[in-house]
Amino acid sequence: MTMHIFANIVTDYGTAANNRGETEGNTTTLQKLIWKGAVHTTVSAEAIRFETRKHLASMESGGTNRTWNEDTRTNDWQKPGFDGWAKENGDTFIDDDLLGYMSAEAAKEEGQAGSAKVRRAVLEVTRAVSLTPWPGDTTFNAASPGATPSAAKKGNNPVPYGAEIHATRYQYGIAMTPDRLRQSDRAAKALQAIANLRTVAGNHGRFLFDFSPAAIVFRVTEDPAPRLLYCFGTPDAGHTLSADELVRRVKSGDINASELIVGGELATTDSGKALAELGADVKDGIKAATQAVCDRIAKVSA
Amino acid sequence: MIGLYVTVPIASFRRGAAREYWETLPLPSPSTVYGFLLSMVGEVDRTCHIGARCTAGVIGHPDESTVLRKLWRIKDKKLGLGNGSNVRPDYQELLTDVRLVIWLDSSEEVTESEGTLQQRVAASLTTDGRSRISRFGGLSLGESTHMVDEVLPIQRAPELADESVRMFLLDKSGNFTLPVWVDHVGSSGTRNALGRLIEVGFEPPDVSRLPKIQDSKVLMTK
């Protein structure tokens, strides 16, 4: 048998304005996609992985192999050759183990084969999608003359600029097969990092968007299909949560309720109560739910 | 023949020739479907079920969006991975709410050491069968972040009678080619099937019209 850990996560309600270096005129835009027929804002899986790596670095005394250097605006590497992976008992970094790596070298001469060092990520993350459609909210602001070296270099006029913003929650999913890790205790560390995720999406200091879970649904199972991705909905524009589709799938027999551990805001909702009645382990807190999953992993691994 | 109902909330089925702009195909190619089925049953040897026939059909019309992705590439080796010109933003087309029908037939498979792919997939859909499978990784169609959410035998799929399905089926006078085998080192070993997207229902298609998984070595020995 193989144990898989799946989770669907939804953040708290907040105001997102993710600056990702793209503008339309002087307005910073949000990344968007069509979701269930309406425009929703989205945050890439890579952005979530970036913040997860930062959190993993703070959890390990040896840090991570790759760290983002805020001063030089470049990635710093401890072992860019991924040396430890060549030996069975070699020293490896937690971020390489969980998030994978790829270092491809082209052939040096015509006719020769190139080489590649590749490790598939064990912790897989999906794109985050806003729980509610984007209504088109944009703020217009003005930087006063001389506020920054780049604003109003000449004259005394303020510099107007805009930012697309979205008051919403974001939901995304993860998958992990703990057996595939070089060090098994890293599975629990990965879940702790996700449970304590911080600033994935945000525009400088003005729009801090907390990406820690407000509610989380774990599934510990042998089933290769998660059957819970993007399962959160909202009956009232994002203020409260529901998971009607998840309840339906448990009732239909596609998900065994005993495989589910639910934590956070969903616990007190009708969906949370229904899941508890069906046999899911429902906790009030995110930390308690995460710990319950870590305990299950430890029990199976023992 | 076995039929599956598969949902992928967000997907991108990249065209083989796409470079800076990552266009998506309307549905996964037979080679992608084959890889997905191998992953589902925990098979890491992709030559294990040569001769299997498989294809996908897309239900309805998924929404299409374009997003900006930051991608790594090596333009300047001195700069290091992910720095300076070794990173650039590229556009990628995404499909959302992708629902697929997948058909698989193993009657022409070459090796059957652990059972045919059809038998193994059928077993993986049962509680007892999947407990005997050793596999790893999130189940995905295309990129690893584009995770599959649900896989059901087609008989257990939700009521689909009113939906249209566009399925890739072989057709000698077709207007669409999709790979049945991808050469990941060069492109000389990549093999394509000529076919057409055809509006069909939820009945199993004619087996002879399902693309056959064949690698270049098999073709050369024939």
Short mmCIF file of C-alpha atoms in Angstrom, two decimals:
data_model
loop_
_atom_site.label_atom_id
_atom_site.label_comp_id
_atom_site.label_asym_id
_atom_site.label_seq_id
_atom_site.Cartn_x
_atom_site.Cartn_y
_atom_site.Cartn_z
CA MET A 1 0.00 0.00 0.00
CA THR A 2 1.04 3.60 -0.48
CA MET A 3 -0.11 6.40 1.78
CA HIS A 4 -0.87 9.71 0.12
CA ILE A 5 -1.60 12.98 1.93
CA PHE A 6 -3.92 15.39 0.15
CA ALA A 7 -5.20 18.69 1.47
CA ASN A 8 -7.38 21.56 0.34
CA ILE A 9 -6.69 24.87 2.02
CA VAL A 10 -8.51 28.18 2.15
CA THR A 11 -7.09 31.41 3.53
CA ASP A 12 -8.69 34.10 5.65
CA TYR A 13 -10.59 36.96 4.07
CA GLY A 14 -8.33 39.85 3.17
CA THR A 15 -7.40 42.37 0.50
CA ALA A 16 -4.96 41.04 -2.06
CA ALA A 17 -2.93 43.17 -4.45
CA ASN A 18 -0.13 40.99 -5.66
CA ASN A 19 2.53 43.01 -7.41
CA ARG A 20 4.27 40.71 -9.89
CA GLY A 21 6.07 43.23 -12.03
CA GLU A 22 3.41 43.58 -14.74
CA THR A 23 1.44 46.74 -15.30
CA GLU A 24 -1.16 48.13 -17.66
CA GLY A 25 -0.28 51.78 -17.99
CA ASN A 26 0.45 52.85 -14.44
CA THR A 27 -1.86 50.27 -12.84
CA THR A 28 -0.44 47.12 -11.27
CA THR A 29 -2.65 44.25 -12.39
CA LEU A 30 -3.76 41.06 -10.72
CA GLN A 31 -3.31 37.67 -12.34
CA LYS A 32 -6.73 36.38 -13.43
CA LEU A 33 -8.41 33.35 -14.93
CA ILE A 34 -11.90 32.27 -15.83
CA TRP A 35 -13.22 29.99 -13.09
CA LYS A 36 -16.70 28.52 -13.29
CA GLY A 37 -17.67 31.11 -15.86
CA ALA A 38 -16.52 34.22 -13.95
CA VAL A 39 -13.26 36.17 -13.63
CA HIS A 40 -11.33 35.11 -10.53
CA THR A 41 -7.89 36.21 -9.36
CA THR A 42 -5.16 33.62 -8.96
CA VAL A 43 -1.78 33.08 -7.33
CA SER A 44 0.68 30.64 -8.88
CA ALA A 45 1.81 27.41 -7.24
CA GLU A 46 5.39 28.68 -7.62
CA ALA A 47 4.63 31.68 -5.38
CA ILE A 48 3.30 29.34 -2.69
CA ARG A 49 6.35 27.10 -3.06
CA PHE A 50 8.65 30.16 -2.76
CA GLU A 51 7.16 31.10 0.61
CA THR A 52 7.15 27.45 1.74
CA ARG A 53 10.89 27.29 1.06
CA LYS A 54 11.43 30.43 3.18
CA HIS A 55 9.52 28.82 6.01
CA LEU A 56 11.45 25.54 5.71
CA ALA A 57 14.71 27.51 6.00
CA SER A 58 13.61 28.88 9.36
CA MET A 59 12.75 25.36 10.59
CA GLU A 60 16.14 23.77 9.80
CA SER A 61 19.43 24.57 11.50
CA GLY A 62 21.27 23.93 8.22
CA GLY A 63 18.83 26.09 6.29
CA THR A 64 17.78 25.32 2.74
CA ASN A 65 19.95 24.71 -0.31
CA ARG A 66 18.46 27.68 -2.13
CA THR A 67 17.70 31.01 -0.46
CA TRP A 68 16.55 34.28 -1.98
CA ASN A 69 18.94 37.08 -1.14
CA GLU A 70 16.90 40.26 -0.69
CA ASP A 71 20.00 42.47 -0.88
CA THR A 72 21.45 41.18 -4.14
CA ARG A 73 18.04 40.12 -5.58
CA THR A 74 19.49 36.76 -6.57
CA ASN A 75 19.27 33.13 -5.45
CA ASP A 76 22.13 31.92 -3.24
CA TRP A 77 23.00 28.22 -3.25
CA GLN A 78 24.82 26.08 -0.69
CA LYS A 79 25.28 23.04 -2.99
CA PRO A 80 24.21 23.94 -6.53
CA GLY A 81 25.50 20.53 -7.75
CA PHE A 82 23.06 18.64 -5.47
CA ASP A 83 26.06 16.58 -4.31
CA GLY A 84 24.46 14.72 -1.39
CA TRP A 85 21.95 12.94 -3.60
CA ALA A 86 24.60 10.79 -5.32
CA LYS A 87 25.19 8.78 -2.14
CA GLU A 88 22.50 6.81 -0.38
CA ASN A 89 23.37 8.34 3.00
CA GLY A 90 24.57 11.70 1.69
CA ASP A 91 23.57 14.98 3.33
CA THR A 92 20.60 16.52 1.58
CA PHE A 93 18.59 19.69 2.07
CA ILE A 94 14.94 19.75 3.10
CA ASP A 95 13.92 22.00 0.20
CA ASP A 96 15.51 19.72 -2.42
CA ASP A 97 13.82 16.73 -0.81
CA LEU A 98 10.34 18.27 -0.67
CA LEU A 99 10.31 20.67 -3.62
CA GLY A 100 12.55 18.79 -6.06
CA TYR A 101 15.16 20.24 -8.39
CA MET A 102 16.39 20.19 -11.95
CA SER A 103 19.81 21.08 -13.23
CA ALA A 104 20.19 20.41 -16.94
CA GLU A 105 23.48 20.69 -18.77
CA ALA A 106 23.52 20.84 -22.56
CA ALA A 107 25.95 18.65 -24.50
CA LYS A 108 29.35 20.30 -24.89
CA GLU A 109 29.98 18.92 -28.36
CA GLU A 110 27.81 17.99 -31.28
CA GLY A 111 26.59 14.41 -31.08
CA GLN A 112 27.16 14.07 -27.33
CA ALA A 113 24.30 13.71 -24.89
CA GLY A 114 23.57 16.39 -22.32
CA SER A 115 23.11 15.57 -18.65
CA ALA A 116 20.44 16.41 -16.15
CA LYS A 117 20.07 16.07 -12.40
CA VAL A 118 16.38 15.87 -11.69
CA ARG A 119 14.31 15.13 -8.65
CA ARG A 120 10.55 15.32 -8.84
CA ALA A 121 8.91 17.37 -6.07
CA VAL A 122 7.38 15.21 -3.35
CA LEU A 123 5.29 18.10 -2.02
CA GLU A 124 3.08 19.15 -4.92
CA VAL A 125 1.05 22.34 -4.88
CA THR A 126 -1.75 23.56 -7.12
CA ARG A 127 -2.49 27.10 -8.31
CA ALA A 128 -4.50 29.17 -5.80
CA VAL A 129 -7.83 30.57 -7.03
CA SER A 130 -9.93 33.25 -5.34
CA LEU A 131 -13.04 31.93 -3.63
CA THR A 132 -15.17 34.73 -5.08
CA PRO A 133 -15.20 36.44 -8.50
CA TRP A 134 -13.21 39.64 -8.94
CA PRO A 135 -15.59 42.61 -9.18
CA GLY A 136 -13.00 44.86 -10.84
CA ASP A 137 -11.92 46.83 -7.77
CA THR A 138 -9.04 49.20 -8.40
CA THR A 139 -7.59 51.85 -6.11
CA PHE A 140 -6.20 55.09 -7.45
CA ASN A 141 -3.49 56.78 -5.45
CA ALA A 142 -0.99 59.58 -5.84
CA ALA A 143 2.65 59.65 -4.81
CA SER A 144 3.65 63.10 -3.66
CA PRO A 145 6.46 64.88 -5.55
CA GLY A 146 9.81 63.47 -4.48
CA ALA A 147 8.22 60.60 -2.50
CA THR A 148 10.53 58.16 -4.26
CA PRO A 149 13.57 58.77 -6.44
CA SER A 150 11.61 57.56 -9.45
CA ALA A 151 8.40 59.56 -8.82
CA ALA A 152 8.10 63.12 -10.15
CA LYS A 153 11.71 63.71 -11.01
CA LYS A 154 10.74 67.05 -12.47
CA GLY A 155 8.11 69.56 -11.41
CA ASN A 156 5.82 69.65 -8.39
CA ASN A 157 2.91 67.48 -9.56
CA PRO A 158 1.91 64.31 -7.67
CA VAL A 159 2.24 61.00 -9.56
CA PRO A 160 -1.03 59.06 -9.87
CA TYR A 161 -0.96 55.27 -9.97
CA GLY A 162 -3.45 52.44 -9.61
CA ALA A 163 -3.55 48.98 -8.08
CA GLU A 164 -6.05 46.25 -8.84
CA ILE A 165 -7.18 44.75 -5.54
CA HIS A 166 -9.37 41.85 -4.53
CA ALA A 167 -11.07 41.41 -1.16
CA THR A 168 -11.42 37.64 -1.00
CA ARG A 169 -10.02 34.32 0.20
CA TYR A 170 -7.80 31.98 -1.84
CA GLN A 171 -7.98 28.20 -2.00
CA TYR A 172 -5.42 25.70 -3.23
CA GLY A 173 -4.45 22.06 -2.82
CA ILE A 174 -1.39 19.98 -1.97
CA ALA A 175 -0.37 16.35 -2.46
CA MET A 176 2.45 14.37 -0.91
CA THR A 177 3.61 10.73 -0.80
CA PRO A 178 5.78 10.64 2.38
CA ASP A 179 7.46 7.34 1.36
CA ARG A 180 9.31 9.18 -1.39
CA LEU A 181 11.23 11.46 0.99
CA ARG A 182 14.91 10.84 1.75
CA GLN A 183 14.16 11.69 5.40
CA SER A 184 10.70 10.67 6.56
CA ASP A 185 10.42 13.36 9.30
CA ARG A 186 10.35 16.01 6.58
CA ALA A 187 6.73 15.14 5.75
CA ALA A 188 5.57 16.55 9.10
CA LYS A 189 7.78 19.61 8.63
CA ALA A 190 6.20 20.22 5.22
CA LEU A 191 2.71 20.13 6.72
CA GLN A 192 3.77 22.44 9.55
CA ALA A 193 5.21 24.89 7.00
CA ILE A 194 1.97 24.87 4.99
CA ALA A 195 -0.08 25.30 8.18
CA ASN A 196 1.97 28.38 9.04
CA LEU A 197 2.40 29.90 5.60
CA ARG A 198 2.77 33.67 5.57
CA THR A 199 3.12 36.27 2.83
CA VAL A 200 2.59 34.60 -0.52
CA ALA A 201 0.75 37.39 -2.23
CA GLY A 202 1.20 41.02 -1.35
CA ASN A 203 2.18 44.39 -2.74
CA HIS A 204 5.10 45.66 -0.65
CA GLY A 205 3.95 46.59 2.84
CA ARG A 206 0.57 47.95 1.81
CA PHE A 207 -1.37 44.78 1.05
CA LEU A 208 -0.08 42.05 3.37
CA PHE A 209 -2.09 38.97 2.48
CA ASP A 210 -1.82 36.18 5.03
CA PHE A 211 -1.74 32.81 3.27
CA SER A 212 -2.03 30.72 6.44
CA PRO A 213 -5.09 28.44 6.37
CA ALA A 214 -8.40 29.59 7.84
CA ALA A 215 -9.71 26.11 7.12
CA ILE A 216 -8.06 22.93 5.93
CA VAL A 217 -9.27 19.50 4.87
CA PHE A 218 -6.72 16.68 4.91
CA ARG A 219 -7.24 13.28 3.35
CA VAL A 220 -4.87 10.43 4.30
CA THR A 221 -5.56 7.66 1.82
CA GLU A 222 -4.36 4.95 -0.59
CA ASP A 223 -6.53 6.51 -3.31
CA PRO A 224 -4.37 8.23 -5.97
CA ALA A 225 -7.12 10.81 -6.68
CA PRO A 226 -7.58 13.59 -4.07
CA ARG A 227 -11.33 14.16 -4.74
CA LEU A 228 -11.24 17.32 -2.59
CA LEU A 229 -9.40 19.91 -4.69
CA TYR A 230 -11.08 23.34 -4.62
CA CYS A 231 -13.90 21.88 -2.51
CA PHE A 232 -14.60 25.06 -0.57
CA GLY A 233 -17.45 27.34 -1.48
CA THR A 234 -19.12 30.26 0.20
CA PRO A 235 -22.80 31.03 0.67
CA ASP A 236 -22.23 34.74 1.45
CA ALA A 237 -19.51 36.26 -0.75
CA GLY A 238 -16.61 34.84 1.22
CA HIS A 239 -17.61 35.71 4.76
CA THR A 240 -18.29 32.10 5.75
CA LEU A 241 -17.32 28.76 4.24
CA SER A 242 -19.08 25.66 3.00
CA ALA A 243 -17.94 22.34 1.52
CA ASP A 244 -21.14 20.89 0.06
CA GLU A 245 -19.37 19.01 -2.74
CA LEU A 246 -17.06 17.32 -0.23
CA VAL A 247 -20.05 16.22 1.86
CA ARG A 248 -21.70 14.86 -1.29
CA ARG A 249 -18.60 12.84 -2.20
CA VAL A 250 -18.43 11.34 1.29
CA LYS A 251 -22.10 10.44 1.14
CA SER A 252 -21.66 8.89 -2.32
CA GLY A 253 -18.95 6.60 -0.99
CA ASP A 254 -16.16 8.05 -3.15
CA ILE A 255 -14.38 9.33 -0.03
CA ASN A 256 -14.25 7.31 3.18
CA ALA A 257 -15.02 9.80 5.98
CA SER A 258 -12.47 8.15 8.27
CA GLU A 259 -9.73 9.36 5.88
CA LEU A 260 -10.65 13.01 6.46
CA ILE A 261 -9.25 15.39 9.06
CA VAL A 262 -10.84 18.82 9.04
CA GLY A 263 -9.58 21.88 10.87
CA GLY A 264 -10.38 25.56 11.32
CA GLU A 265 -13.36 27.65 10.35
CA LEU A 266 -15.21 24.85 8.58
CA ALA A 267 -15.70 23.00 11.88
CA THR A 268 -18.60 25.14 13.05
CA THR A 269 -20.41 25.32 9.70
CA ASP A 270 -23.19 23.02 8.50
CA SER A 271 -20.67 21.26 6.22
CA GLY A 272 -18.28 20.72 9.13
CA LYS A 273 -21.04 19.31 11.31
CA ALA A 274 -22.21 17.03 8.49
CA LEU A 275 -18.67 15.74 7.96
CA ALA A 276 -18.32 15.08 11.71
CA GLU A 277 -21.59 13.13 11.72
CA LEU A 278 -20.39 11.07 8.76
CA GLY A 279 -17.25 10.10 10.68
CA ALA A 280 -14.56 12.65 9.76
CA ASP A 281 -12.15 13.86 12.46
CA VAL A 282 -13.18 17.52 12.82
CA LYS A 283 -11.02 19.88 14.90
CA ASP A 284 -11.60 23.51 15.74
CA GLY A 285 -8.03 24.54 15.02
CA ILE A 286 -5.58 24.30 12.12
CA LYS A 287 -2.71 23.29 14.39
CA ALA A 288 -4.70 20.47 16.00
CA ALA A 289 -5.72 19.11 12.59
CA THR A 290 -2.16 19.32 11.27
CA GLN A 291 -0.85 17.52 14.35
CA ALA A 292 -3.47 14.80 13.92
CA VAL A 293 -2.24 14.17 10.37
CA CYS A 294 1.40 14.14 11.52
CA ASP A 295 0.43 11.55 14.17
CA ARG A 296 -1.21 9.38 11.49
CA ILE A 297 1.91 9.57 9.32
CA ALA A 298 4.10 8.60 12.28
CA LYS A 299 1.80 5.69 13.13
CA VAL A 300 1.88 4.27 9.60
CA SER A 301 5.65 4.82 9.26
CA ALA A 302 6.43 3.14 12.63
CA MET B 1 -12.16 -1.60 -23.23
CA ILE B 2 -12.47 0.51 -20.10
CA GLY B 3 -13.80 4.07 -19.80
CA LEU B 4 -12.87 6.66 -17.17
CA TYR B 5 -14.35 9.98 -16.15
CA VAL B 6 -11.54 12.33 -15.08
CA THR B 7 -11.70 15.90 -13.76
CA VAL B 8 -8.79 18.35 -13.76
CA PRO B 9 -9.65 21.73 -12.15
CA ILE B 10 -6.79 23.59 -13.90
CA ALA B 11 -4.82 22.20 -16.82
CA SER B 12 -2.57 23.11 -19.73
CA PHE B 13 -1.83 20.55 -22.42
CA ARG B 14 1.23 22.16 -23.95
CA ARG B 15 1.78 21.86 -27.68
CA GLY B 16 5.07 20.14 -28.46
CA ALA B 17 6.34 23.04 -30.57
CA ALA B 18 5.27 25.81 -28.16
CA ARG B 19 8.19 27.92 -26.93
CA GLU B 20 7.81 31.43 -25.45
CA TYR B 21 4.03 31.37 -25.63
CA TRP B 22 2.77 28.15 -24.06
CA GLU B 23 -0.36 27.33 -26.06
CA THR B 24 -2.65 24.61 -24.83
CA LEU B 25 -4.21 21.79 -26.82
CA PRO B 26 -7.95 21.34 -26.23
CA LEU B 27 -7.33 17.93 -24.65
CA PRO B 28 -4.40 15.73 -23.56
CA SER B 29 -2.57 13.75 -26.24
CA PRO B 30 -2.58 9.92 -26.18
CA SER B 31 1.02 9.96 -24.88
CA THR B 32 -0.03 12.19 -21.96
CA VAL B 33 -3.03 9.98 -21.24
CA TYR B 34 -0.78 6.91 -21.31
CA GLY B 35 1.63 8.56 -18.83
CA PHE B 36 -1.26 9.45 -16.53
CA LEU B 37 -2.53 5.85 -16.57
CA LEU B 38 0.95 4.49 -15.85
CA SER B 39 1.27 6.89 -12.90
CA MET B 40 -2.12 5.79 -11.59
CA VAL B 41 -1.07 2.14 -11.42
CA GLY B 42 2.46 2.89 -10.17
CA GLU B 43 4.31 1.80 -13.31
CA VAL B 44 7.60 3.64 -13.90
CA ASP B 45 8.67 1.72 -17.02
CA ARG B 46 6.91 3.42 -19.89
CA THR B 47 7.68 0.59 -22.30
CA CYS B 48 5.75 -1.85 -20.10
CA HIS B 49 2.41 -1.51 -21.89
CA ILE B 50 3.42 -0.80 -25.49
CA GLY B 51 0.55 -1.59 -27.80
CA ALA B 52 -2.16 -0.23 -25.50
CA ARG B 53 -4.70 1.94 -27.25
CA CYS B 54 -5.95 5.04 -25.44
CA THR B 55 -7.45 8.42 -26.14
CA ALA B 56 -9.23 11.28 -24.43
CA GLY B 57 -12.38 13.23 -25.15
CA VAL B 58 -13.19 16.60 -23.62
CA ILE B 59 -16.68 17.16 -22.25
CA GLY B 60 -18.22 20.52 -23.13
CA HIS B 61 -15.96 23.53 -23.55
CA PRO B 62 -13.57 24.33 -20.67
CA ASP B 63 -12.90 28.02 -20.06
CA GLU B 64 -9.61 29.30 -21.44
CA SER B 65 -7.38 31.89 -19.73
CA THR B 66 -3.88 33.25 -20.20
CA VAL B 67 -1.55 33.84 -17.26
CA LEU B 68 2.00 35.07 -16.90
CA ARG B 69 4.55 32.53 -15.65
CA LYS B 70 8.09 33.18 -14.47
CA LEU B 71 10.28 30.52 -16.07
CA TRP B 72 13.90 29.58 -15.57
CA ARG B 73 16.22 29.11 -18.50
CA ILE B 74 19.98 29.16 -18.87
CA LYS B 75 21.09 32.14 -20.96
CA ASP B 76 24.18 33.02 -18.92
CA LYS B 77 25.93 30.24 -17.02
CA LYS B 78 27.94 32.71 -14.93
CA LEU B 79 24.81 34.19 -13.34
CA GLY B 80 23.62 31.00 -11.64
CA LEU B 81 20.23 29.36 -11.57
CA GLY B 82 17.20 31.61 -11.43
CA ASN B 83 19.14 34.90 -11.56
CA GLY B 84 19.13 37.83 -13.99
CA SER B 85 18.60 36.82 -17.61
CA ASN B 86 18.17 33.21 -16.51
CA VAL B 87 14.60 34.09 -15.55
CA ARG B 88 11.95 35.49 -17.85
CA PRO B 89 8.18 35.83 -17.79
CA ASP B 90 6.24 33.88 -20.39
CA TYR B 91 2.56 33.58 -21.11
CA GLN B 92 0.76 30.29 -20.63
CA GLU B 93 -2.74 29.28 -21.67
CA LEU B 94 -4.77 27.51 -18.99
CA LEU B 95 -7.99 25.54 -19.18
CA THR B 96 -10.27 25.44 -16.15
CA ASP B 97 -12.94 22.94 -15.14
CA VAL B 98 -11.62 20.28 -17.50
CA ARG B 99 -13.75 17.13 -17.60
CA LEU B 100 -12.53 14.25 -19.69
CA VAL B 101 -13.59 10.85 -20.90
CA ILE B 102 -10.68 8.45 -21.34
CA TRP B 103 -10.91 5.13 -23.18
CA LEU B 104 -8.30 2.39 -22.83
CA ASP B 105 -8.02 -0.93 -24.64
CA SER B 106 -5.23 -3.47 -24.02
CA SER B 107 -6.09 -6.20 -26.51
CA GLU B 108 -2.95 -5.49 -28.60
CA GLU B 109 -0.41 -5.02 -25.80
CA VAL B 110 2.97 -6.66 -26.30
CA THR B 111 3.88 -7.64 -22.72
CA GLU B 112 1.52 -8.72 -20.01
CA SER B 113 3.88 -9.62 -17.17
CA GLU B 114 1.90 -7.88 -14.44
CA GLY B 115 -1.41 -7.94 -16.22
CA THR B 116 -2.47 -5.57 -18.96
CA LEU B 117 -2.75 -1.84 -18.37
CA GLN B 118 -6.51 -2.20 -18.68
CA GLN B 119 -6.59 -4.82 -15.91
CA ARG B 120 -4.29 -2.76 -13.69
CA VAL B 121 -6.32 0.42 -14.18
CA ALA B 122 -9.54 -1.47 -13.46
CA ALA B 123 -8.01 -2.85 -10.26
CA SER B 124 -6.80 0.61 -9.17
CA LEU B 125 -10.40 1.83 -9.18
CA THR B 126 -11.39 -0.62 -6.45
CA THR B 127 -10.64 -0.16 -2.75
CA ASP B 128 -9.08 -3.60 -2.52
CA GLY B 129 -7.05 -3.19 -5.71
CA ARG B 130 -5.56 0.19 -4.88
CA SER B 131 -4.37 -1.04 -1.47
CA ARG B 132 -1.98 -3.37 -3.34
CA ILE B 133 -0.54 -0.62 -5.54
CA SER B 134 2.79 0.98 -4.79
CA ARG B 135 2.92 4.39 -6.44
CA PHE B 136 4.04 7.94 -5.74
CA GLY B 137 3.27 11.54 -6.57
CA GLY B 138 0.15 13.56 -7.10
CA LEU B 139 -1.86 12.34 -10.06
CA SER B 140 -1.54 14.88 -12.83
CA LEU B 141 -2.26 15.36 -16.52
CA GLY B 142 0.47 17.56 -17.92
CA GLU B 143 2.34 19.66 -15.35
CA SER B 144 2.62 18.40 -11.78
CA THR B 145 0.76 21.45 -10.44
CA HIS B 146 -2.16 20.58 -12.71
CA MET B 147 -3.47 17.88 -10.46
CA VAL B 148 -6.28 15.52 -11.32
CA ASP B 149 -9.08 15.71 -8.78
CA GLU B 150 -11.36 12.80 -9.55
CA VAL B 151 -11.17 9.51 -11.45
CA LEU B 152 -14.28 7.35 -11.75
CA PRO B 153 -15.33 4.42 -13.92
CA ILE B 154 -17.48 6.01 -16.61
CA GLN B 155 -20.51 4.02 -15.47
CA ARG B 156 -20.36 5.90 -12.16
CA ALA B 157 -19.92 9.35 -13.65
CA PRO B 158 -22.54 11.97 -12.90
CA GLU B 159 -25.41 12.31 -15.34
CA LEU B 160 -23.72 13.32 -18.60
CA ALA B 161 -26.37 12.52 -21.20
CA ASP B 162 -26.89 16.13 -22.26
CA GLU B 163 -23.20 16.91 -22.65
CA SER B 164 -21.20 16.83 -25.87
CA VAL B 165 -17.84 15.05 -26.03
CA ARG B 166 -15.10 15.91 -28.53
CA MET B 167 -12.86 12.88 -28.80
CA PHE B 168 -9.57 12.38 -30.62
CA LEU B 169 -9.99 9.37 -32.91
CA LEU B 170 -7.79 8.06 -35.73
CA ASP B 171 -8.72 9.26 -39.21
CA LYS B 172 -6.54 8.85 -42.32
CA SER B 173 -7.92 12.07 -43.73
CA GLY B 174 -7.76 13.83 -40.36
CA ASN B 175 -6.66 17.39 -39.68
CA PHE B 176 -5.06 16.96 -36.26
CA THR B 177 -1.92 15.14 -35.10
CA LEU B 178 -1.13 14.27 -31.53
CA PRO B 179 1.87 12.37 -30.14
CA VAL B 180 1.50 8.73 -29.10
CA TRP B 181 5.15 8.57 -28.03
CA VAL B 182 7.44 11.44 -27.02
CA ASP B 183 11.20 11.36 -27.38
CA HIS B 184 12.38 13.48 -24.45
CA VAL B 185 16.02 13.66 -25.59
CA GLY B 186 15.65 14.66 -29.23
CA SER B 187 12.57 14.68 -31.37
CA SER B 188 13.52 11.94 -33.84
CA GLY B 189 11.86 9.24 -31.75
CA THR B 190 8.58 11.11 -31.29
CA ARG B 191 5.64 9.40 -33.00
CA ASN B 192 2.35 11.07 -33.88
CA ALA B 193 -1.09 9.78 -34.75
CA LEU B 194 -3.23 11.42 -37.42
CA GLY B 195 -6.82 11.90 -36.41
CA ARG B 196 -9.69 14.25 -35.88
CA LEU B 197 -11.72 15.65 -33.01
CA ILE B 198 -15.10 14.01 -33.38
CA GLU B 199 -18.35 14.70 -31.53
CA VAL B 200 -19.33 11.44 -29.89
CA GLY B 201 -21.49 10.24 -27.03
CA PHE B 202 -20.52 8.19 -24.02
CA GLU B 203 -20.57 4.83 -25.79
CA PRO B 204 -17.19 3.07 -26.29
CA PRO B 205 -15.67 3.99 -29.67
CA ASP B 206 -14.53 1.47 -32.31
CA VAL B 207 -11.24 -0.01 -31.00
CA SER B 208 -9.48 0.35 -34.35
CA ARG B 209 -9.94 4.14 -34.12
CA LEU B 210 -8.13 4.45 -30.78
CA PRO B 211 -4.52 5.69 -31.15
CA LYS B 212 -1.97 2.98 -30.37
CA ILE B 213 0.99 3.59 -28.06
CA GLN B 214 4.10 2.68 -30.05
CA ASP B 215 7.67 3.73 -29.46
CA SER B 216 10.16 4.27 -32.28
CA LYS B 217 12.00 0.98 -31.67
CA VAL B 218 8.82 -1.01 -32.20
CA LEU B 219 8.10 0.87 -35.43
CA MET B 220 11.62 0.27 -36.75
CA THR B 221 11.51 -3.49 -36.21
CA LYS B 222 8.29 -3.82 -38.19
#
